[in-house]
CSV table of C-alpha atoms in Angstrom, one decimal:
chain,number,residue,atom,x,y,z
A,1002,MET,CA,0.0,0.0,0.0
A,1003,GLN,CA,1.3,3.4,-1.0
A,1004,GLN,CA,1.7,5.9,1.9
A,1005,ARG,CA,-0.5,9.0,1.7
A,1006,ALA,CA,-0.7,11.9,4.0
A,1007,GLY,CA,-1.3,15.6,4.4
A,1008,ALA,CA,0.7,18.2,6.2
A,1009,GLU,CA,0.1,16.7,9.6
A,1010,GLY,CA,0.3,13.1,8.5
A,1011,GLU,CA,-3.5,12.6,7.9
A,1012,ALA,CA,-4.7,10.5,5.0
A,1013,LEU,CA,-6.1,12.6,2.2
A,1014,GLU,CA,-8.4,11.9,-0.8
A,1015,VAL,CA,-9.2,13.8,-3.9
A,1016,TRP,CA,-12.3,14.1,-6.1
A,1017,ILE,CA,-13.3,16.1,-9.1
A,1018,ASP,CA,-16.7,17.8,-9.6
A,1019,GLN,CA,-17.2,17.0,-13.3
A,1020,ASP,CA,-20.0,19.6,-13.5
A,1021,LEU,CA,-17.4,22.3,-13.1
A,1022,CYS,CA,-14.6,20.6,-15.1
A,1023,THR,CA,-13.4,22.7,-18.1
A,1024,GLY,CA,-11.4,19.9,-19.6
A,1025,ASP,CA,-8.2,22.0,-19.7
A,1026,GLY,CA,-6.2,19.0,-18.5
A,1027,ILE,CA,-3.9,21.0,-16.1
A,1028,CYS,CA,-4.5,18.3,-13.4
A,1029,ALA,CA,-3.4,15.5,-15.7
A,1030,GLN,CA,-0.2,17.5,-16.5
A,1031,TYR,CA,0.6,18.1,-12.9
A,1032,ALA,CA,-0.3,14.6,-11.6
A,1033,PRO,CA,-0.9,12.1,-14.4
A,1034,GLU,CA,-0.7,9.3,-11.8
A,1035,VAL,CA,-3.8,10.6,-10.1
A,1036,PHE,CA,-5.8,12.4,-12.9
A,1037,GLU,CA,-6.7,11.6,-16.5
A,1038,LEU,CA,-8.9,13.1,-19.2
A,1039,ASP,CA,-11.5,10.7,-20.6
A,1040,ILE,CA,-13.0,10.7,-24.1
A,1041,ASP,CA,-15.8,13.0,-22.9
A,1042,GLY,CA,-13.1,15.7,-22.4
A,1043,LEU,CA,-13.5,15.8,-18.6
A,1044,ALA,CA,-11.0,14.9,-15.9
A,1045,TYR,CA,-11.4,12.0,-13.5
A,1046,VAL,CA,-9.4,10.6,-10.6
A,1047,LYS,CA,-7.7,7.2,-11.0
A,1048,GLY,CA,-8.3,4.2,-8.8
A,1049,ALA,CA,-6.3,1.1,-8.3
A,1050,GLY,CA,-4.8,-0.2,-11.5
A,1051,GLU,CA,-5.1,3.2,-13.3
A,1052,GLU,CA,-8.9,2.7,-13.6
A,1053,LEU,CA,-10.8,5.9,-14.2
A,1054,LEU,CA,-13.4,6.5,-11.4
A,1055,GLN,CA,-16.3,7.9,-13.2
A,1056,SER,CA,-19.1,7.8,-10.7
A,1057,ALA,CA,-20.1,11.2,-9.2
A,1058,GLY,CA,-18.0,12.1,-6.2
A,1059,ALA,CA,-15.6,9.2,-6.6
A,1060,THR,CA,-12.5,9.7,-4.6
A,1061,ALA,CA,-8.9,8.5,-4.9
A,1062,PRO,CA,-6.2,8.5,-2.2
A,1063,VAL,CA,-3.5,11.1,-2.5
A,1064,PRO,CA,-0.1,9.4,-2.4
A,1065,LEU,CA,2.3,11.3,-0.2
A,1066,PRO,CA,5.0,11.7,-3.0
A,1067,LEU,CA,2.4,13.4,-5.2
A,1068,LEU,CA,0.8,15.6,-2.6
A,1069,SER,CA,2.3,18.9,-3.9
A,1070,ASP,CA,1.4,18.0,-7.5
A,1071,VAL,CA,-2.2,17.3,-6.5
A,1072,VAL,CA,-2.4,20.5,-4.4
A,1073,ASP,CA,-0.9,22.5,-7.4
A,1074,SER,CA,-3.6,20.9,-9.6
A,1075,ALA,CA,-6.3,22.1,-7.3
A,1076,LYS,CA,-4.8,25.6,-7.1
A,1077,GLU,CA,-4.3,26.0,-10.8
A,1078,CYS,CA,-7.5,24.4,-12.0
A,1079,PRO,CA,-9.5,27.0,-14.0
A,1080,GLY,CA,-12.8,25.2,-13.3
A,1081,GLU,CA,-12.1,25.1,-9.5
A,1082,CYS,CA,-13.4,21.6,-9.5
A,1083,ILE,CA,-10.6,19.6,-7.7
A,1084,HIS,CA,-11.3,18.9,-4.0
A,1085,VAL,CA,-8.7,17.5,-1.6
A,1086,ARG,CA,-10.0,16.5,1.8
A,1087,ARG,CA,-9.1,14.6,4.9
A,1088,VAL,CA,-10.4,11.1,5.0
A,1089,SER,CA,-11.0,11.2,8.8
A,1090,ASP,CA,-13.6,14.0,8.8
A,1091,ARG,CA,-14.0,14.7,5.1
A,1092,ALA,CA,-13.0,18.4,5.7
A,1093,GLU,CA,-11.7,20.0,2.5
A,1094,VAL,CA,-8.1,21.2,3.0
A,1095,TYR,CA,-7.3,22.2,-0.6
A,1096,GLY,CA,-9.7,23.4,-3.3
A,1097,PRO,CA,-12.6,25.8,-3.7
A,1098,ASP,CA,-14.3,24.8,-0.5
A,1099,ALA,CA,-11.1,24.8,1.7
A,1100,GLU,CA,-11.3,27.1,4.7
């Protein structure tokens, strides 16, 4: 199992709101291991075995080595559709709804 953690060591997950996705592909450029554009032109998170998770609100763990790339994706996304949250309490720590 790949280690994943946030700034204080908590497990993080990421999801994309496809209703807001602009299809720019910036996320896939920053973190191709986590994000991919599908044939519909929208970005999705990847699950185990590189499978695209296409159900609404599907989440993927954020691997620790890729945390900064995933955070940069959320910050640079023109659609503001990438959400990174703690697994423990589902609080958004990066993305449009982060406090």
